[in-house]
Amino acid sequence: MPRRAVLVAALALALTACQERTVSSNRHLQPIPPQTLALMSTKGVDQDDPILVRVFKMESELEVWKMAENGQYTHLKTYPICRWSGQLGPKMREGDRQAPEGFYAVSPGLMNPNSSFYLSFNTGFPNAFDRTHGRTGSHLMVHGSCTSRGCFAMTDEAIQEVYALAREAFEGGQRAFQFQSYPFRMTPENLAQARYDQHNPFWRNLKEGWDYFEVTRREPPVEVCGGRYSFGTQNCSPIDPTVTAMVRARAQQDEIAIAQLIEAGTPAVRVVYEDGGGHPSFGLANARQIDASSATAFAALDTGRNRNTDRLGIVSRPEALAAGPRLVPVDSSGRPLESATATAIAATTAPATPAAIAPAPTATASVAPAVPAATGVPAAPGVPAQAQEPFYARMLGGLFSTLPLGGREVQTDPTAPQPPQRGAAVMNGAQPLWPSAGYATLD
């Protein structure tokens, strides 16, 4: 009977997101480290200026950007992510262990100063896009420690600094910061390699937001039109035609680069994980040990502790991290090639620490494998063409359409919120949640 109770408890733990008990402390009041304040000074930004956050699963990195006097964002710091769970791709349903992908708005009410994972903030999942597609889930957080069931675990040291940066931005008047979550950096190399992944249409939609930010260095206005994210639009029409043209030109350059990579023989692959990953700087790739106190392999699902990395606290499923990601060659339908064997991904980024300062990513940076190319890109050598269309149309698709980005007819979604801009009013209906009964116990 006791053993059955343990299994039931373990199952309940495995099916939840990052729920937790309440821990009261003054962690949320800790100041921004002096070194980071000095860095802000060199970049011409203040601690109370607005922030924007970008997350990349495959690279296991979180970036914080600060708004400068000219209204554009400048890259401040990059923090390694200790642990995220699931596979590349969006979160679909409660309990799938997937960390979300998409564009979210994090308001003060989504900050949790009483997290048992040190500190945390809710990503805001599900947003209007997720609800449109029937995606379910709750308490998808960015928090401390190194354990994840659909969250981004940053370590206590890193989340303390990120939390302080958000707190000071709110103190300065920012109503909500935009949280952009990607499967990987949207480079031509990554997109060429992952061109046949089942999530390709969704990822290419996210790239439209990536392009907007890369071109303007401003927070992209976001709404949902015709079941897709629409960037730089209001009521599904472009806000600034000049900006729209600039974003299209950048997207065109990337499409040409993708087509050239494919014609040069870049293979189509799928990146497969046992259960998510983490940044190589934490040395978890060799974390094959699990705490012997775990009663069963099932009960050990999320209670593994790597004896060599006790400084990180609990490390969820270290054996899955040790397995590492694999590159699986696929055909044009996304199925693994029978004659191909999965190969381990070689580390391509230099180790970093949670306090490491990394330069802002560039449009041409290639850090890791990639995503499927958009419909219409020429097939790789040996793969039949997707459609009997002119090469030009297949390569560039709807880039020169007069419709919003992506060249599709759209319809207004009157319930879709737009991320607030600096000085904007608090989101309609938004209320601070953490002081209310119950929320502080959830992560």
Coordinates of C-alpha atoms in Angstrom, one line a residue:
M1 CA 0.0 0.0 0.0
P2 CA 2.8 2.5 0.8
R3 CA 4.5 1.7 -2.4
R4 CA 1.3 2.4 -4.4
A5 CA 0.9 5.7 -2.6
V6 CA 4.4 6.7 -3.7
L7 CA 3.6 5.8 -7.3
V8 CA 0.4 7.8 -7.2
A9 CA 2.2 10.8 -5.7
A10 CA 4.9 10.5 -8.4
L11 CA 2.3 10.4 -11.2
A12 CA 0.6 13.5 -9.8
L13 CA 3.9 15.3 -9.7
A14 CA 4.8 14.3 -13.3
L15 CA 1.5 15.5 -14.7
T16 CA 1.5 18.9 -13.2
A17 CA 3.5 22.0 -14.4
C18 CA 5.7 23.8 -12.0
Q19 CA 3.3 23.9 -9.1
E20 CA 4.9 24.5 -5.7
R21 CA 4.4 25.5 -2.1
T22 CA 4.7 29.0 -0.8
V23 CA 8.1 30.2 0.5
S24 CA 8.2 33.7 2.0
S25 CA 11.5 35.7 1.8
N26 CA 12.9 38.9 0.6
R27 CA 14.6 37.4 -2.4
H28 CA 12.5 39.5 -4.7
L29 CA 14.0 42.7 -3.2
Q30 CA 17.6 41.9 -4.0
P31 CA 19.3 44.7 -6.0
I32 CA 20.6 44.4 -9.5
P33 CA 24.3 43.3 -9.2
P34 CA 26.8 46.2 -9.5
Q35 CA 28.5 44.6 -12.5
T36 CA 25.2 44.6 -14.4
L37 CA 24.5 48.2 -13.4
A38 CA 27.9 49.1 -14.8
L39 CA 27.1 47.3 -18.0
M40 CA 23.9 49.3 -18.3
S41 CA 25.9 52.5 -18.0
T42 CA 28.2 51.5 -20.9
K43 CA 25.1 50.8 -23.0
G44 CA 23.4 54.1 -22.2
V45 CA 20.4 52.6 -20.4
D46 CA 19.0 52.9 -16.8
Q47 CA 17.8 50.2 -14.5
D48 CA 14.2 51.4 -14.7
D49 CA 14.1 51.4 -18.5
P50 CA 11.7 48.8 -20.1
I51 CA 13.0 45.3 -20.8
L52 CA 12.2 42.7 -23.5
V53 CA 13.1 39.0 -23.0
R54 CA 13.8 36.3 -25.7
V55 CA 14.3 32.6 -25.0
F56 CA 15.8 30.0 -27.3
K57 CA 15.3 26.3 -26.5
M58 CA 17.9 24.6 -28.6
E59 CA 20.6 27.0 -27.6
S60 CA 19.3 27.0 -24.0
E61 CA 19.7 30.8 -23.6
L62 CA 17.6 33.7 -22.3
E63 CA 18.4 37.2 -23.5
V64 CA 17.4 40.4 -21.7
W65 CA 17.2 43.6 -23.8
K66 CA 16.8 47.2 -22.5
M67 CA 15.1 50.1 -24.1
A68 CA 17.4 53.0 -24.9
E69 CA 16.4 56.7 -25.2
N70 CA 15.6 56.4 -28.9
G71 CA 12.9 53.8 -28.1
Q72 CA 15.0 50.9 -29.6
Y73 CA 16.1 47.9 -27.6
T74 CA 19.8 47.1 -27.0
H75 CA 21.0 43.7 -25.9
L76 CA 22.0 43.7 -22.2
K77 CA 22.9 40.1 -21.2
T78 CA 22.5 36.5 -22.2
Y79 CA 21.9 33.9 -19.4
P80 CA 22.2 30.2 -19.9
I81 CA 19.1 28.1 -19.2
C82 CA 19.9 25.2 -16.8
R83 CA 16.9 23.0 -17.8
W84 CA 13.9 23.0 -20.1
S85 CA 11.7 20.0 -20.9
G86 CA 10.0 18.3 -23.8
Q87 CA 10.9 18.7 -27.5
L88 CA 11.3 21.7 -29.9
G89 CA 7.8 22.8 -30.7
P90 CA 4.8 24.6 -29.0
K91 CA 3.0 23.4 -25.9
M92 CA -0.2 21.7 -27.0
R93 CA -1.9 20.3 -23.8
E94 CA -1.7 20.1 -20.1
G95 CA 0.9 17.5 -18.9
D96 CA 2.9 17.2 -22.2
R97 CA 6.0 18.6 -20.5
Q98 CA 6.4 21.1 -23.3
A99 CA 7.8 24.6 -22.6
P100 CA 5.7 27.2 -24.6
E101 CA 6.7 28.9 -27.8
G102 CA 5.2 32.2 -28.9
F103 CA 4.8 35.8 -28.0
Y104 CA 3.6 36.6 -24.5
A105 CA 3.1 39.7 -22.2
V106 CA 4.3 39.4 -18.6
S107 CA 2.7 41.9 -16.3
P108 CA 3.5 42.6 -12.6
G109 CA 0.6 40.3 -11.6
L110 CA 2.5 37.3 -13.2
M111 CA 5.6 37.8 -11.0
N112 CA 5.8 35.4 -8.1
P113 CA 8.1 36.5 -5.2
N114 CA 7.1 33.6 -3.1
S115 CA 8.3 30.7 -5.3
S116 CA 9.7 27.6 -3.9
F117 CA 11.8 27.6 -7.0
Y118 CA 13.5 30.6 -5.5
L119 CA 11.8 33.3 -7.7
S120 CA 9.6 33.0 -10.8
F121 CA 7.4 34.7 -13.3
N122 CA 4.6 33.2 -15.3
T123 CA 5.1 33.3 -19.1
G124 CA 1.4 34.1 -19.7
F125 CA 0.6 30.9 -21.4
P126 CA -2.0 30.4 -22.9
N127 CA -2.3 33.6 -24.8
A128 CA -5.0 34.5 -27.4
F129 CA -3.1 32.5 -30.1
D130 CA -2.9 29.4 -27.9
R131 CA -6.6 29.6 -27.0
T132 CA -7.5 30.0 -30.6
H133 CA -5.9 26.7 -31.3
G134 CA -7.2 24.9 -28.2
R135 CA -3.9 24.6 -26.5
T136 CA -4.1 24.0 -22.7
G137 CA -1.7 24.3 -19.8
S138 CA -1.1 26.4 -16.8
H139 CA 1.7 27.7 -14.5
L140 CA 4.3 27.7 -17.3
M141 CA 7.1 29.6 -15.5
V142 CA 10.6 31.0 -15.8
H143 CA 12.1 30.1 -12.4
G144 CA 15.2 29.1 -10.4
S145 CA 16.6 25.7 -9.6
C146 CA 17.3 23.2 -12.5
T147 CA 14.1 21.2 -12.7
S148 CA 11.4 21.6 -15.4
R149 CA 8.0 20.1 -16.3
G150 CA 7.2 22.6 -19.0
C151 CA 9.2 25.6 -17.6
F152 CA 12.5 27.3 -18.1
A153 CA 14.7 26.7 -15.1
M154 CA 17.5 29.3 -14.8
T155 CA 19.3 28.5 -11.5
D156 CA 18.7 30.6 -8.4
E157 CA 21.5 33.0 -9.2
A158 CA 20.3 33.8 -12.7
I159 CA 16.6 34.2 -11.9
Q160 CA 17.4 36.5 -9.1
E161 CA 19.1 38.9 -11.5
V162 CA 16.4 38.6 -14.2
Y163 CA 13.7 39.1 -11.6
A164 CA 15.4 42.2 -10.4
L165 CA 15.7 43.6 -13.9
A166 CA 11.9 43.1 -14.4
R167 CA 11.0 44.5 -11.1
E168 CA 13.0 47.7 -11.7
A169 CA 11.4 48.0 -15.2
F170 CA 7.9 47.8 -13.6
E171 CA 9.0 50.4 -11.0
G172 CA 10.0 52.7 -13.9
G173 CA 6.4 52.5 -15.4
Q174 CA 6.5 49.5 -17.8
R175 CA 3.1 47.8 -17.7
A176 CA 4.2 44.5 -19.2
F177 CA 7.3 43.2 -20.9
Q178 CA 7.2 41.1 -24.0
F179 CA 8.4 37.5 -23.7
Q180 CA 9.4 35.9 -27.0
S181 CA 10.0 32.2 -26.9
Y182 CA 11.6 30.4 -29.9
P183 CA 12.6 26.8 -30.7
F184 CA 16.0 28.2 -31.8
R185 CA 17.5 31.3 -33.3
M186 CA 15.8 32.0 -36.6
T187 CA 18.8 31.8 -38.8
P188 CA 18.8 30.6 -42.4
E189 CA 21.0 27.6 -41.4
N190 CA 18.5 26.5 -38.8
L191 CA 15.5 27.0 -41.0
A192 CA 17.2 25.1 -43.9
Q193 CA 18.0 22.1 -41.8
A194 CA 14.5 21.8 -40.2
R195 CA 12.5 22.6 -43.3
Y196 CA 10.4 19.4 -43.1
D197 CA 9.5 19.5 -39.4
Q198 CA 5.8 19.2 -38.6
H199 CA 6.0 22.5 -36.7
N200 CA 7.5 24.4 -39.7
P201 CA 4.4 26.5 -40.5
F202 CA 4.2 27.7 -36.9
W203 CA 7.9 28.4 -36.6
R204 CA 7.9 30.4 -39.9
N205 CA 5.0 32.4 -38.4
L206 CA 7.2 33.1 -35.3
K207 CA 10.0 34.2 -37.6
E208 CA 7.9 37.1 -38.8
G209 CA 8.1 38.5 -35.3
W210 CA 11.8 37.7 -35.2
D211 CA 12.3 39.7 -38.4
Y212 CA 10.3 42.6 -37.2
F213 CA 12.4 42.9 -34.0
E214 CA 15.7 42.3 -35.9
V215 CA 14.9 45.1 -38.3
T216 CA 13.4 47.7 -36.0
R217 CA 14.8 46.8 -32.6
R218 CA 11.4 47.7 -31.3
E219 CA 8.8 45.5 -29.6
P220 CA 6.6 44.1 -32.4
P221 CA 2.9 44.8 -32.0
V222 CA 1.2 41.4 -31.9
E223 CA -2.4 40.3 -32.7
V224 CA -4.0 37.2 -33.9
C225 CA -5.4 37.3 -37.5
G226 CA -6.9 34.3 -39.3
G227 CA -5.4 31.9 -36.7
R228 CA -1.9 33.3 -37.1
Y229 CA 0.3 35.7 -35.3
S230 CA 0.3 39.1 -37.0
F231 CA 3.2 41.5 -36.3
G232 CA 3.2 45.2 -36.9
T233 CA -0.5 45.4 -37.6
Q234 CA -3.6 46.8 -36.1
N235 CA -6.9 45.3 -37.0
C236 CA -4.8 43.1 -39.2
S237 CA -3.6 45.9 -41.4
P238 CA 0.0 47.2 -41.4
I239 CA 0.6 50.1 -39.0
D240 CA 3.6 51.4 -40.9
P241 CA 3.9 50.4 -44.6
T242 CA 7.6 51.5 -44.6
V243 CA 8.4 49.2 -41.7
T244 CA 6.4 46.4 -43.3
A245 CA 8.5 46.8 -46.5
M246 CA 11.8 46.7 -44.5
V247 CA 10.7 43.5 -42.7
R248 CA 9.7 41.9 -46.0
A249 CA 13.1 42.8 -47.5
R250 CA 14.9 41.1 -44.6
A251 CA 12.7 38.0 -44.9
Q252 CA 13.5 37.9 -48.7
Q253 CA 17.2 37.9 -48.0
D254 CA 16.8 35.0 -45.6
E255 CA 14.7 33.1 -48.1
I256 CA 17.4 33.4 -50.7
A257 CA 20.0 32.3 -48.2
I258 CA 17.8 29.3 -47.2
A259 CA 17.4 28.3 -50.9
Q260 CA 21.1 28.5 -51.5
L261 CA 21.9 26.3 -48.4
I262 CA 19.4 23.7 -49.6
E263 CA 20.8 23.7 -53.1
A264 CA 24.3 23.3 -51.6
G265 CA 23.2 20.1 -49.9
T266 CA 22.2 21.1 -46.4
P267 CA 20.3 18.0 -45.1
A268 CA 16.8 18.2 -43.6
V269 CA 16.9 17.0 -40.0
R270 CA 14.8 16.8 -36.9
V271 CA 16.3 17.5 -33.5
V272 CA 15.1 14.9 -31.0
Y273 CA 15.6 15.0 -27.2
E274 CA 15.0 12.4 -24.6
D275 CA 13.3 15.2 -22.6
G276 CA 14.6 18.7 -23.2
G277 CA 18.0 20.1 -22.6
G278 CA 20.2 22.6 -20.9
H279 CA 23.1 24.8 -21.5
P280 CA 26.5 23.0 -21.8
S281 CA 28.1 25.4 -19.4
F282 CA 26.5 23.5 -16.5
G283 CA 28.3 20.3 -17.4
L284 CA 25.0 18.3 -17.3
A285 CA 25.7 16.4 -20.5
N286 CA 27.5 13.8 -18.4
A287 CA 25.0 13.9 -15.5
R288 CA 24.2 10.2 -15.6
Q289 CA 23.9 9.7 -11.8
I290 CA 20.5 9.7 -10.1
D291 CA 20.0 10.0 -6.3
A292 CA 19.9 6.5 -4.8
S293 CA 17.2 7.6 -2.4
S294 CA 14.7 7.5 -5.3
A295 CA 12.5 4.5 -4.6
T296 CA 11.8 3.6 -8.2
A297 CA 12.8 4.8 -11.7
F298 CA 9.3 6.3 -12.0
A299 CA 9.5 8.1 -8.7
A300 CA 12.9 9.4 -9.8
L301 CA 11.4 11.1 -12.8
D302 CA 11.8 14.6 -11.4
T303 CA 13.9 14.0 -8.3
G304 CA 17.3 13.2 -9.8
R305 CA 20.2 15.0 -8.3
N306 CA 23.6 14.9 -10.0
R307 CA 26.2 14.4 -7.3
N308 CA 28.7 16.5 -9.3
T309 CA 26.3 19.5 -9.6
D310 CA 24.8 19.9 -6.1
R311 CA 25.1 23.6 -6.5
L312 CA 22.2 23.5 -8.9
G313 CA 19.8 21.8 -6.5
I314 CA 17.4 19.3 -7.9
V315 CA 18.2 18.5 -11.6
S316 CA 15.1 16.9 -13.3
R317 CA 15.8 13.8 -15.3
P318 CA 19.6 14.1 -15.5
E319 CA 19.7 10.8 -17.5
A320 CA 17.7 12.5 -20.2
L321 CA 20.1 15.4 -20.3
A322 CA 23.0 13.0 -20.5
A323 CA 21.5 11.4 -23.6
G324 CA 21.8 14.7 -25.4
P325 CA 19.9 15.8 -28.5
R326 CA 20.1 13.9 -31.8
L327 CA 20.0 15.0 -35.4
V328 CA 17.7 12.6 -37.3
P329 CA 17.7 13.0 -41.1
V330 CA 14.2 13.1 -42.5
D331 CA 12.6 13.0 -46.0
S332 CA 10.2 15.6 -47.5
S333 CA 7.3 14.2 -45.5
G334 CA 9.2 14.6 -42.2
R335 CA 9.7 10.8 -41.8
P336 CA 13.2 9.6 -40.6
L337 CA 15.3 8.2 -43.5
E338 CA 15.6 4.4 -43.2
S339 CA 19.2 4.4 -44.2
A340 CA 20.2 7.1 -41.8
T341 CA 21.2 6.8 -38.2
A342 CA 20.7 9.6 -35.6
T343 CA 23.9 11.4 -34.8
A344 CA 24.8 13.3 -31.6
I345 CA 24.9 17.1 -31.9
A346 CA 28.4 18.5 -31.3
A347 CA 28.6 21.5 -28.9
T348 CA 29.0 24.6 -31.0
T349 CA 28.8 27.3 -28.4
A350 CA 31.5 28.3 -25.9
P351 CA 30.6 27.5 -22.2
A352 CA 29.0 30.4 -20.3
T353 CA 28.0 31.2 -16.7
P354 CA 24.8 32.7 -15.5
A355 CA 26.5 36.0 -15.1
A356 CA 28.3 35.8 -18.5
I357 CA 27.9 38.7 -20.8
A358 CA 27.4 37.7 -24.4
P359 CA 27.1 39.9 -27.5
A360 CA 23.7 40.4 -29.1
P361 CA 23.0 37.7 -31.7
T362 CA 23.3 38.7 -35.3
A363 CA 21.1 37.9 -38.2
T364 CA 23.7 35.6 -39.7
A365 CA 24.8 33.8 -36.5
S366 CA 24.6 30.1 -36.7
V367 CA 24.5 28.4 -33.3
A368 CA 22.7 25.1 -33.8
P369 CA 20.6 23.0 -36.0
A370 CA 17.5 24.4 -37.6
V371 CA 13.9 24.3 -38.7
P372 CA 12.1 23.3 -41.9
A373 CA 12.1 25.8 -44.6
A374 CA 8.8 27.4 -45.8
T375 CA 6.6 25.8 -48.4
G376 CA 8.0 26.5 -51.8
V377 CA 11.8 26.4 -51.0
P378 CA 13.6 24.1 -53.5
A379 CA 14.0 20.5 -52.3
A380 CA 17.4 19.2 -51.2
P381 CA 19.4 17.1 -53.7
G382 CA 17.7 13.8 -54.1
V383 CA 14.3 15.0 -52.8
P384 CA 11.4 15.4 -55.3
A385 CA 10.2 19.0 -55.8
Q386 CA 7.2 19.9 -53.5
A387 CA 5.1 21.5 -56.2
Q388 CA 5.3 22.2 -59.9
E389 CA 5.6 26.0 -59.4
P390 CA 8.1 28.4 -60.9
F391 CA 11.4 28.4 -59.0
Y392 CA 11.0 32.0 -58.1
A393 CA 7.5 31.4 -56.6
R394 CA 8.7 28.3 -54.8
M395 CA 11.7 30.1 -53.3
L396 CA 10.1 33.3 -52.2
G397 CA 6.5 32.3 -51.6
G398 CA 4.2 35.2 -50.7
L399 CA 7.0 37.6 -49.7
F400 CA 5.8 40.2 -52.2
S401 CA 2.1 39.9 -51.4
T402 CA 0.2 43.1 -50.7
L403 CA -1.3 41.3 -47.7
P404 CA 0.2 41.3 -44.2
L405 CA 3.4 39.3 -43.6
G406 CA 3.0 35.8 -44.9
G407 CA 0.7 36.8 -47.8
R408 CA -2.5 35.4 -46.4
E409 CA -6.0 36.7 -46.1
V410 CA -6.7 37.5 -42.5
Q411 CA -9.7 38.3 -40.3
T412 CA -9.7 40.4 -37.2
D413 CA -9.8 38.7 -33.9
P414 CA -11.4 41.3 -31.6
T415 CA -10.3 39.5 -28.5
A416 CA -6.6 39.3 -29.3
P417 CA -4.6 41.7 -27.0
Q418 CA -1.6 43.7 -28.1
P419 CA 1.5 43.8 -26.0
P420 CA 1.5 47.1 -24.1
Q421 CA 4.0 49.8 -25.1
R422 CA 6.0 52.0 -22.8
G423 CA 3.6 54.3 -21.0
A424 CA 0.5 52.3 -22.1
A425 CA -2.3 51.6 -19.6
V426 CA -2.5 48.4 -17.7
M427 CA -3.9 45.5 -19.8
N428 CA -7.7 45.3 -19.7
G429 CA -8.8 43.1 -16.8
A430 CA -5.2 42.5 -15.6
Q431 CA -5.0 42.2 -11.8
P432 CA -2.0 41.5 -9.7
L433 CA -2.3 37.8 -8.9
W434 CA 0.5 36.9 -6.5
P435 CA -0.9 38.8 -3.5
S436 CA -4.2 36.9 -3.9
A437 CA -5.0 33.7 -2.1
G438 CA -3.6 30.6 -3.7
Y439 CA -1.4 32.0 -6.6
A440 CA 1.7 32.3 -4.5
T441 CA 1.6 28.5 -4.1
L442 CA 1.6 27.8 -7.8
D443 CA 4.5 27.8 -10.3

